[in-house]
GROMACS .gro file of C-alpha atoms in nm:
model
  432
    1MET     CA    1  -0.414  -2.446   2.554
    2ALA     CA    2  -0.096  -2.655   2.657
    3ARG     CA    3  -0.202  -2.639   3.043
    4ASN     CA    4  -0.577  -2.662   2.986
    5VAL     CA    5  -0.639  -2.331   3.142
    6ALA     CA    6  -0.991  -2.241   2.977
    7GLN     CA    7  -1.123  -2.595   3.065
    8ALA     CA    8  -0.966  -2.574   3.414
    9ASP     CA    9  -1.130  -2.240   3.474
   10ALA     CA   10  -1.483  -2.349   3.375
   11SER     CA   11  -1.462  -2.666   3.565
   12VAL     CA   12  -1.361  -2.468   3.903
   13LYS     CA   13  -1.627  -2.216   3.827
   14ALA     CA   14  -1.864  -2.500   3.812
   15GLY     CA   15  -1.772  -2.616   4.161
   16LYS     CA   16  -1.532  -2.895   4.061
   17TRP     CA   17  -1.177  -2.972   4.139
   18GLN     CA   18  -1.024  -3.197   3.890
   19ARG     CA   19  -0.643  -3.168   3.884
   20SER     CA   20  -0.580  -3.486   3.750
   21LYS     CA   21  -0.815  -3.429   3.444
   22TYR     CA   22  -0.643  -3.129   3.342
   23VAL     CA   23  -0.287  -3.251   3.327
   24GLY     CA   24  -0.080  -3.037   3.046
   25VAL     CA   25   0.239  -3.060   2.841
   26SER     CA   26   0.548  -2.871   2.883
   27LEU     CA   27   0.663  -2.636   2.606
   28VAL     CA   28   1.037  -2.673   2.682
   29GLY     CA   29   1.205  -2.899   2.446
   30LYS     CA   30   0.928  -2.908   2.208
   31THR     CA   31   0.933  -2.831   1.832
   32LEU     CA   32   0.724  -2.540   1.718
   33ALA     CA   33   0.645  -2.497   1.368
   34VAL     CA   34   0.578  -2.124   1.275
   35MET     CA   35   0.371  -2.127   0.948
   36GLY     CA   36   0.435  -1.771   0.800
   37PHE     CA   37   0.740  -1.608   0.892
   38GLY     CA   38   0.642  -1.235   0.871
   39LYS     CA   39   0.607  -0.967   1.123
   40VAL     CA   40   0.381  -1.169   1.398
   41GLY     CA   41   0.535  -1.510   1.297
   42SER     CA   42   0.888  -1.399   1.371
   43GLU     CA   43   0.775  -1.234   1.693
   44VAL     CA   44   0.613  -1.546   1.806
   45ALA     CA   45   0.934  -1.728   1.716
   46ARG     CA   46   1.144  -1.503   1.922
   47ARG     CA   47   0.907  -1.576   2.230
   48ALA     CA   48   0.883  -1.931   2.172
   49ARG     CA   49   1.284  -1.949   2.182
   50GLY     CA   50   1.274  -1.765   2.522
   51LEU     CA   51   1.031  -2.050   2.647
   52GLY     CA   52   1.295  -2.329   2.557
   53MET     CA   53   1.136  -2.421   2.242
   54HIS     CA   54   1.321  -2.532   1.933
   55VAL     CA   55   1.168  -2.319   1.629
   56ILE     CA   56   1.121  -2.411   1.268
   57ALA     CA   57   0.951  -2.200   1.006
   58TYR     CA   58   0.788  -2.235   0.691
   59ASP     CA   59   0.758  -1.945   0.461
   60PRO     CA   60   0.868  -1.938   0.100
   61TYR     CA   61   0.945  -1.585   0.080
   62ALA     CA   62   1.118  -1.537   0.396
   63ALA     CA   63   1.500  -1.445   0.404
   64ALA     CA   64   1.700  -1.729   0.522
   65ASP     CA   65   1.966  -1.496   0.685
   66ARG     CA   66   1.721  -1.317   0.899
   67ALA     CA   67   1.584  -1.655   1.028
   68ARG     CA   68   1.926  -1.774   1.122
   69ALA     CA   69   1.986  -1.464   1.295
   70MET     CA   70   1.691  -1.536   1.526
   71GLY     CA   71   1.798  -1.914   1.573
   72VAL     CA   72   1.523  -2.054   1.355
   73ASP     CA   73   1.538  -2.301   1.083
   74LEU     CA   74   1.374  -2.253   0.757
   75VAL     CA   75   1.207  -2.575   0.630
   76SER     CA   76   0.987  -2.723   0.367
   77PHE     CA   77   0.600  -2.728   0.429
   78ASP     CA   78   0.609  -3.079   0.463
   79GLU     CA   79   0.891  -3.102   0.705
   80ALA     CA   80   0.739  -2.829   0.922
   81ILE     CA   81   0.401  -3.016   0.968
   82ALA     CA   82   0.558  -3.354   0.999
   83THR     CA   83   0.834  -3.280   1.280
   84ALA     CA   84   0.637  -3.031   1.488
   85ASP     CA   85   0.494  -3.083   1.831
   86PHE     CA   86   0.290  -2.739   1.798
   87ILE     CA   87   0.208  -2.548   1.492
   88SER     CA   88   0.131  -2.185   1.508
   89LEU     CA   89  -0.047  -2.043   1.181
   90HIS     CA   90   0.055  -1.684   1.082
   91MET     CA   91  -0.011  -1.682   0.690
   92PRO     CA   92  -0.244  -1.483   0.495
   93LEU     CA   93  -0.559  -1.633   0.346
   94THR     CA   94  -0.493  -1.660  -0.026
   95PRO     CA   95  -0.588  -1.899  -0.304
   96ALA     CA   96  -0.256  -2.087  -0.227
   97THR     CA   97  -0.341  -2.120   0.150
   98SER     CA   98  -0.716  -2.178   0.173
   99LYS     CA   99  -0.774  -2.500   0.360
  100ILE     CA  100  -0.382  -2.588   0.336
  101LEU     CA  101  -0.445  -2.773   0.659
  102ASN     CA  102  -0.657  -3.046   0.508
  103ASP     CA  103  -0.712  -3.414   0.558
  104GLU     CA  104  -0.414  -3.501   0.335
  105ASN     CA  105  -0.180  -3.275   0.539
  106PHE     CA  106  -0.323  -3.368   0.875
  107ALA     CA  107  -0.247  -3.726   0.794
  108LYS     CA  108   0.145  -3.606   0.754
  109MET     CA  109   0.143  -3.492   1.114
  110LYS     CA  110   0.304  -3.645   1.442
  111LYS     CA  111   0.020  -3.806   1.661
  112GLY     CA  112  -0.059  -3.577   1.936
  113VAL     CA  113   0.013  -3.238   1.757
  114ARG     CA  114  -0.121  -2.905   1.876
  115ILE     CA  115  -0.213  -2.628   1.675
  116VAL     CA  116  -0.278  -2.249   1.725
  117ASN     CA  117  -0.457  -2.055   1.441
  118VAL     CA  118  -0.453  -1.671   1.498
  119ALA     CA  119  -0.401  -1.606   1.142
  120ARG     CA  120  -0.721  -1.636   0.927
  121GLY     CA  121  -0.988  -1.905   0.978
  122GLY     CA  122  -1.002  -2.028   0.603
  123VAL     CA  123  -0.652  -2.165   0.601
  124ILE     CA  124  -0.794  -2.454   0.811
  125ASP     CA  125  -1.038  -2.715   0.664
  126ASP     CA  126  -1.280  -2.737   0.965
  127ASP     CA  127  -1.438  -3.081   0.914
  128ALA     CA  128  -1.072  -3.213   0.857
  129LEU     CA  129  -0.968  -3.040   1.180
  130VAL     CA  130  -1.270  -3.216   1.365
  131LYS     CA  131  -1.182  -3.557   1.216
  132ALA     CA  132  -0.808  -3.518   1.324
  133LEU     CA  133  -0.908  -3.421   1.671
  134ASP     CA  134  -1.152  -3.725   1.702
  135ALA     CA  135  -0.887  -3.956   1.556
  136GLY     CA  136  -0.618  -3.844   1.792
  137ILE     CA  137  -0.401  -3.703   1.516
  138VAL     CA  138  -0.455  -3.354   1.676
  139ALA     CA  139  -0.439  -3.354   2.051
  140GLN     CA  140  -0.562  -3.005   2.115
  141ALA     CA  141  -0.638  -2.691   1.887
  142ALA     CA  142  -0.658  -2.337   1.989
  143LEU     CA  143  -0.843  -2.087   1.779
  144ASP     CA  144  -0.896  -1.718   1.741
  145VAL     CA  145  -1.015  -1.698   1.413
  146PHE     CA  146  -1.283  -1.888   1.207
  147THR     CA  147  -1.416  -1.938   0.851
  148GLU     CA  148  -1.740  -1.795   0.966
  149GLU     CA  149  -1.723  -1.523   1.221
  150PRO     CA  150  -1.901  -1.547   1.461
  151PRO     CA  151  -1.918  -1.942   1.422
  152SER     CA  152  -2.243  -2.125   1.461
  153LYS     CA  153  -2.348  -2.216   1.823
  154ASP     CA  154  -2.383  -2.591   1.716
  155SER     CA  155  -2.018  -2.574   1.541
  156LYS     CA  156  -1.850  -2.942   1.619
  157LEU     CA  157  -1.530  -2.750   1.609
  158VAL     CA  158  -1.623  -2.467   1.878
  159GLN     CA  159  -1.786  -2.742   2.083
  160HIS     CA  160  -1.510  -2.982   2.101
  161GLU     CA  161  -1.373  -3.057   2.428
  162ASN     CA  162  -0.995  -3.040   2.310
  163VAL     CA  163  -1.050  -2.707   2.136
  164THR     CA  164  -0.976  -2.369   2.297
  165VAL     CA  165  -1.167  -2.078   2.130
  166THR     CA  166  -1.172  -1.686   2.162
  167PRO     CA  167  -1.363  -1.451   1.948
  168HIS     CA  168  -1.096  -1.295   1.734
  169LEU     CA  169  -0.924  -1.108   2.010
  170GLY     CA  170  -0.579  -1.108   1.857
  171ALA     CA  171  -0.539  -0.720   1.824
  172SER     CA  172  -0.779  -0.649   2.097
  173THR     CA  173  -0.599  -0.471   2.376
  174MET     CA  174  -0.595  -0.137   2.511
  175GLU     CA  175  -0.249  -0.064   2.379
  176ALA     CA  176  -0.308  -0.222   2.047
  177GLN     CA  177  -0.608  -0.008   1.984
  178GLU     CA  178  -0.423   0.317   2.123
  179GLU     CA  179  -0.131   0.250   1.853
  180VAL     CA  180  -0.370   0.195   1.587
  181ALA     CA  181  -0.536   0.545   1.645
  182ILE     CA  182  -0.183   0.711   1.678
  183GLU     CA  183  -0.084   0.551   1.366
  184ILE     CA  184  -0.394   0.674   1.168
  185ALA     CA  185  -0.339   1.017   1.302
  186GLU     CA  186   0.060   1.014   1.196
  187VAL     CA  187  -0.034   0.882   0.841
  188VAL     CA  188  -0.294   1.173   0.790
  189VAL     CA  189  -0.036   1.414   0.918
  190GLY     CA  190   0.225   1.268   0.689
  191ALA     CA  191  -0.011   1.270   0.395
  192LEU     CA  192  -0.110   1.645   0.453
  193LYS     CA  193   0.278   1.720   0.446
  194GLY     CA  194   0.295   1.549   0.106
  195GLU     CA  195   0.471   1.251   0.238
  196LEU     CA  196   0.415   0.900   0.080
  197ALA     CA  197   0.128   0.747   0.241
  198ALA     CA  198   0.113   0.359   0.235
  199THR     CA  199  -0.278   0.304   0.306
  200ALA     CA  200  -0.416   0.571   0.090
  201VAL     CA  201  -0.694   0.487  -0.139
  202ASN     CA  202  -0.690   0.800  -0.369
  203ALA     CA  203  -0.410   0.707  -0.606
  204PRO     CA  204  -0.238   1.025  -0.778
  205MET     CA  205  -0.391   1.123  -1.114
  206VAL     CA  206  -0.275   0.965  -1.431
  207PRO     CA  207  -0.408   1.088  -1.760
  208ALA     CA  208  -0.712   0.907  -1.888
  209GLU     CA  209  -0.556   0.865  -2.227
  210VAL     CA  210  -0.242   0.714  -2.081
  211LEU     CA  211  -0.452   0.470  -1.895
  212THR     CA  212  -0.640   0.374  -2.177
  213GLU     CA  213  -0.354   0.297  -2.391
  214LEU     CA  214  -0.205   0.112  -2.122
  215LYS     CA  215  -0.484  -0.099  -1.992
  216PRO     CA  216  -0.390  -0.429  -2.153
  217PHE     CA  217  -0.020  -0.386  -2.010
  218VAL     CA  218  -0.141  -0.312  -1.689
  219VAL     CA  219  -0.302  -0.647  -1.686
  220LEU     CA  220   0.007  -0.823  -1.831
  221ALA     CA  221   0.222  -0.651  -1.589
  222GLU     CA  222   0.036  -0.791  -1.286
  223LYS     CA  223  -0.014  -1.147  -1.422
  224LEU     CA  224   0.371  -1.170  -1.517
  225GLY     CA  225   0.431  -1.072  -1.147
  226ARG     CA  226   0.174  -1.320  -1.012
  227LEU     CA  227   0.323  -1.601  -1.246
  228ALA     CA  228   0.667  -1.533  -1.152
  229VAL     CA  229   0.628  -1.518  -0.750
  230GLN     CA  230   0.454  -1.854  -0.792
  231LEU     CA  231   0.775  -2.011  -0.929
  232VAL     CA  232   0.983  -1.926  -0.637
  233ALA     CA  233   1.049  -2.236  -0.431
  234GLY     CA  234   1.158  -2.048  -0.131
  235GLY     CA  235   1.492  -2.037   0.043
  236SER     CA  236   1.634  -1.692   0.023
  237GLY     CA  237   1.318  -1.486  -0.043
  238VAL     CA  238   1.237  -1.259  -0.320
  239LYS     CA  239   1.462  -0.975  -0.287
  240ASN     CA  240   1.581  -0.848  -0.641
  241VAL     CA  241   1.325  -0.825  -0.939
  242LYS     CA  242   1.442  -0.654  -1.275
  243VAL     CA  243   1.167  -0.541  -1.515
  244THR     CA  244   1.250  -0.488  -1.878
  245TYR     CA  245   1.029  -0.281  -2.097
  246ALA     CA  246   1.076  -0.284  -2.487
  247SER     CA  247   0.940  -0.021  -2.671
  248SER     CA  248   0.996   0.202  -2.980
  249ARG     CA  249   0.894   0.509  -2.773
  250ALA     CA  250   1.150   0.773  -2.619
  251PRO     CA  251   1.177   0.724  -2.230
  252ASP     CA  252   0.998   1.066  -2.171
  253ASP     CA  253   0.697   0.916  -2.366
  254LEU     CA  254   0.651   0.599  -2.158
  255ASP     CA  255   0.514   0.651  -1.794
  256THR     CA  256   0.590   0.300  -1.629
  257ARG     CA  257   0.447   0.398  -1.282
  258VAL     CA  258   0.128   0.212  -1.327
  259LEU     CA  259   0.320  -0.083  -1.479
  260ARG     CA  260   0.562  -0.111  -1.196
  261ALA     CA  261   0.303  -0.091  -0.951
  262MET     CA  262   0.097  -0.355  -1.112
  263ILE     CA  263   0.407  -0.584  -1.118
  264THR     CA  264   0.452  -0.526  -0.757
  265LYS     CA  265   0.098  -0.600  -0.696
  266GLY     CA  266   0.124  -0.929  -0.880
  267LEU     CA  267   0.454  -1.026  -0.675
  268ILE     CA  268   0.311  -0.939  -0.320
  269GLU     CA  269  -0.056  -0.991  -0.322
  270PRO     CA  270  -0.060  -1.368  -0.354
  271ILE     CA  271   0.170  -1.387  -0.035
  272SER     CA  272   0.025  -1.144   0.189
  273ASN     CA  273  -0.283  -0.954   0.304
  274VAL     CA  274  -0.163  -0.630   0.170
  275PHE     CA  275  -0.374  -0.469  -0.093
  276VAL     CA  276  -0.111  -0.302  -0.348
  277ASN     CA  277  -0.207   0.029  -0.546
  278LEU     CA  278  -0.068   0.296  -0.739
  279VAL     CA  279   0.001   0.507  -0.407
  280ASN     CA  280   0.141   0.240  -0.189
  281ALA     CA  281   0.343   0.005  -0.421
  282ASP     CA  282   0.691   0.148  -0.393
  283PHE     CA  283   0.645   0.185  -0.010
  284THR     CA  284   0.539  -0.165   0.019
  285ALA     CA  285   0.829  -0.306  -0.182
  286LYS     CA  286   1.053  -0.114   0.032
  287GLN     CA  287   0.862  -0.233   0.335
  288ARG     CA  288   0.918  -0.601   0.241
  289GLY     CA  289   1.273  -0.536   0.142
  290LEU     CA  290   1.202  -0.605  -0.220
  291ARG     CA  291   1.426  -0.409  -0.464
  292ILE     CA  292   1.268  -0.344  -0.814
  293THR     CA  293   1.485  -0.215  -1.065
  294GLU     CA  294   1.372  -0.119  -1.425
  295GLU     CA  295   1.524  -0.136  -1.772
  296ARG     CA  296   1.417  -0.011  -2.090
  297ILE     CA  297   1.517  -0.163  -2.447
  298LEU     CA  298   1.474   0.085  -2.719
  299LEU     CA  299   1.361  -0.081  -3.044
  300ASP     CA  300   1.360   0.064  -3.383
  301GLY     CA  301   1.023   0.104  -3.571
  302SER     CA  302   0.684   0.273  -3.509
  303PRO     CA  303   0.606   0.393  -3.165
  304GLU     CA  304   0.245   0.321  -3.233
  305ASN     CA  305   0.205   0.068  -2.940
  306PRO     CA  306   0.361   0.197  -2.609
  307LEU     CA  307   0.529  -0.155  -2.559
  308GLU     CA  308   0.670  -0.444  -2.750
  309PHE     CA  309   0.713  -0.674  -2.447
  310ILE     CA  310   0.765  -0.689  -2.066
  311GLN     CA  311   0.984  -0.910  -1.899
  312VAL     CA  312   1.002  -1.001  -1.535
  313GLN     CA  313   1.345  -1.157  -1.366
  314ILE     CA  314   1.356  -1.268  -1.002
  315ALA     CA  315   1.733  -1.304  -0.920
  316ASN     CA  316   1.886  -1.542  -0.636
  317VAL     CA  317   1.622  -1.764  -0.591
  318GLU     CA  318   1.538  -2.139  -0.652
  319SER     CA  319   1.256  -2.215  -0.882
  320LYS     CA  320   0.959  -2.480  -0.848
  321PHE     CA  321   1.008  -2.524  -1.229
  322ALA     CA  322   1.368  -2.552  -1.335
  323SER     CA  323   1.300  -2.463  -1.701
  324ALA     CA  324   1.195  -2.107  -1.589
  325ILE     CA  325   1.551  -2.030  -1.513
  326SER     CA  326   1.708  -1.866  -1.785
  327GLU     CA  327   2.111  -1.871  -1.840
  328PRO     CA  328   2.201  -1.602  -1.579
  329GLY     CA  329   2.036  -1.805  -1.328
  330GLU     CA  330   1.721  -1.595  -1.283
  331ILE     CA  331   1.334  -1.712  -1.300
  332LYS     CA  332   1.237  -1.522  -1.629
  333MET     CA  333   0.884  -1.455  -1.754
  334GLU     CA  334   0.816  -1.251  -2.075
  335GLY     CA  335   0.501  -1.137  -2.201
  336ARG     CA  336   0.332  -0.924  -2.493
  337VAL     CA  337  -0.020  -0.789  -2.568
  338LYS     CA  338  -0.178  -0.941  -2.878
  339ASP     CA  339  -0.520  -0.794  -2.985
  340GLY     CA  340  -0.554  -0.620  -2.667
  341ILE     CA  341  -0.507  -0.961  -2.480
  342PRO     CA  342  -0.196  -1.034  -2.266
  343HIS     CA  343  -0.014  -1.349  -2.360
  344LEU     CA  344   0.288  -1.531  -2.195
  345THR     CA  345   0.552  -1.567  -2.458
  346LYS     CA  346   0.870  -1.677  -2.283
  347VAL     CA  347   0.928  -1.902  -1.994
  348GLY     CA  348   1.321  -1.908  -1.894
  349SER     CA  349   1.483  -1.971  -2.242
  350PHE     CA  350   1.176  -2.139  -2.401
  351GLU     CA  351   0.950  -1.960  -2.658
  352VAL     CA  352   0.583  -2.004  -2.590
  353ASP     CA  353   0.262  -1.841  -2.688
  354VAL     CA  354  -0.052  -1.861  -2.418
  355SER     CA  355  -0.330  -1.630  -2.359
  356LEU     CA  356  -0.320  -1.523  -1.994
  357GLU     CA  357  -0.681  -1.620  -1.912
  358GLY     CA  358  -0.799  -1.863  -1.662
  359ASN     CA  359  -0.493  -2.067  -1.521
  360ILE     CA  360  -0.173  -2.216  -1.684
  361ILE     CA  361   0.000  -2.553  -1.663
  362LEU     CA  362   0.374  -2.569  -1.752
  363CYS     CA  363   0.529  -2.901  -1.837
  364ARG     CA  364   0.877  -2.977  -1.954
  365GLN     CA  365   0.899  -3.274  -2.154
  366VAL     CA  366   1.081  -3.486  -2.412
  367ASP     CA  367   0.969  -3.371  -2.765
  368GLN     CA  368   0.803  -3.656  -2.924
  369PRO     CA  369   0.484  -3.739  -3.082
  370GLY     CA  370   0.150  -3.800  -2.901
  371LEU     CA  371   0.225  -3.605  -2.583
  372ILE     CA  372  -0.020  -3.326  -2.647
  373GLY     CA  373  -0.280  -3.566  -2.681
  374LYS     CA  374  -0.205  -3.772  -2.371
  375VAL     CA  375  -0.232  -3.435  -2.148
  376GLY     CA  376  -0.540  -3.326  -2.342
  377SER     CA  377  -0.703  -3.642  -2.289
  378ILE     CA  378  -0.648  -3.654  -1.911
  379LEU     CA  379  -0.794  -3.282  -1.890
  380GLY     CA  380  -1.082  -3.378  -2.108
  381GLU     CA  381  -1.165  -3.669  -1.900
  382GLU     CA  382  -1.185  -3.418  -1.592
  383ASN     CA  383  -1.394  -3.189  -1.780
  384VAL     CA  384  -1.129  -2.914  -1.801
  385ASN     CA  385  -1.145  -2.682  -2.074
  386VAL     CA  386  -0.811  -2.621  -2.251
  387SER     CA  387  -0.827  -2.257  -2.382
  388PHE     CA  388  -0.455  -2.236  -2.525
  389MET     CA  389  -0.170  -2.474  -2.565
  390SER     CA  390   0.169  -2.383  -2.698
  391VAL     CA  391   0.482  -2.573  -2.727
  392GLY     CA  392   0.855  -2.421  -2.746
  393ARG     CA  393   1.129  -2.642  -2.774
  394VAL     CA  394   1.503  -2.603  -2.812
  395ALA     CA  395   1.556  -2.843  -3.090
  396GLN     CA  396   1.336  -3.115  -3.307
  397ARG     CA  397   1.332  -3.432  -3.030
  398LYS     CA  398   1.496  -3.258  -2.777
  399HIS     CA  399   1.348  -3.094  -2.478
  400ALA     CA  400   1.031  -2.854  -2.488
  401VAL     CA  401   0.824  -2.675  -2.255
  402MET     CA  402   0.419  -2.686  -2.298
  403ALA     CA  403   0.215  -2.396  -2.165
  404ILE     CA  404  -0.161  -2.500  -2.133
  405GLY     CA  405  -0.414  -2.240  -2.046
  406VAL     CA  406  -0.734  -2.422  -1.867
  407ASP     CA  407  -1.054  -2.244  -1.765
  408GLU     CA  408  -1.111  -2.464  -1.461
  409PRO     CA  409  -0.873  -2.582  -1.189
  410PRO     CA  410  -0.790  -2.953  -1.226
  411ARG     CA  411  -0.820  -3.176  -0.941
  412LYS     CA  412  -0.489  -3.284  -0.759
  413GLU     CA  413  -0.542  -3.627  -0.933
  414SER     CA  414  -0.545  -3.517  -1.269
  415LEU     CA  415  -0.210  -3.287  -1.204
  416LYS     CA  416  -0.067  -3.623  -1.055
  417ARG     CA  417  -0.145  -3.827  -1.355
  418ILE     CA  418   0.006  -3.560  -1.611
  419GLY     CA  419   0.345  -3.565  -1.385
  420GLU     CA  420   0.342  -3.952  -1.412
  421ILE     CA  421   0.351  -3.940  -1.792
  422PRO     CA  422   0.693  -4.087  -1.865
  423ALA     CA  423   0.817  -3.815  -2.107
  424ILE     CA  424   0.714  -3.533  -1.869
  425GLU     CA  425   1.012  -3.435  -1.664
  426GLU     CA  426   0.849  -3.149  -1.454
  427PHE     CA  427   0.539  -2.954  -1.441
  428VAL     CA  428   0.361  -2.667  -1.215
  429TYR     CA  429   0.038  -2.543  -1.188
  430LEU     CA  430  -0.015  -2.161  -1.174
  431LYS     CA  431  -0.290  -1.951  -1.079
  432LEU     CA  432  -0.404  -1.632  -1.224
   0.00000   0.00000   0.00000
């Protein structure tokens, strides 16, 4: 892309000799923003450093010490896109990353930025990229992946003169195909020897009666993990997670394998392309450097219900919602099953009670009359239906946390209006 190789090749083959038209740009001294510092992103960073580039990276779940060891600075999303000369995308396609490069974020970029997408097509808003190219905000783009594959023949993006395109060739080398074949064979041999198989689809048998009894708690476990990881603001990465089960049953009468796997699923799937199941949960967690410890609290009372509550704590991280930090300095979420439906019952040190259906808005505010009505009115004007609302406070007229369940995702403008209410000190929107 930087040296216009594809365009120059087509020009020469067409019988032209246009050296002045295809003057490129050097990579030396330029700033590359690697968006997604996983296996591929870190390898791209390593090579870019070798080419004399200054490399920064955005990944809220990457370990800062690992990045520093490679000479890479972890920065915020806004800082990455605002300071980069080149942007290379290596993030999975999730609800959080879908069309993450849109009109709003293109407007924050340096004029003349160059973008490479070898991750997933859906992370870029195609129409917004075309507009940014036409406006000169984006000087060039190189795309190996597309929202629709193959793209339509009349795609304005594909036909744009400043766009270099390839047909999803990322893994299409002789060596890569051979390595995949070897990996498949090794995994099959390992599985036949009884070793843990990360990609197995046939999970080990769990008695049907156990699954039936634990079913609502399985849903609760995954959603608690999903909520907790969305509160992580980045920095040191998610490394230590503690899960606490409160039950009146003896440890031998409570099989937590499924619950641990579902918490792992909730923690990992929103931030990766990995599909987590009962077979590969522990393996996947270990592979990502995620340490999950379990603790059981034995309660007095009838063991009729398998669990009283599940608590998930993430240590040594910053939070997007400071009120979710408990006294020991950990993100803490707690939930229970009520009438077969999972409920969020604690955020940090605040008691709440909201059904885990749809999505959730968490607000911390000064406890005062009329606030619930103001928030409800904003959502009502946007035709967003509120399914549940719960307020937990430390004392009358002091600080409180409000948890609001919504059926539809509010627009950014609606969330902004909620955040601008003077009594609201912080808020976060969480997807389930």
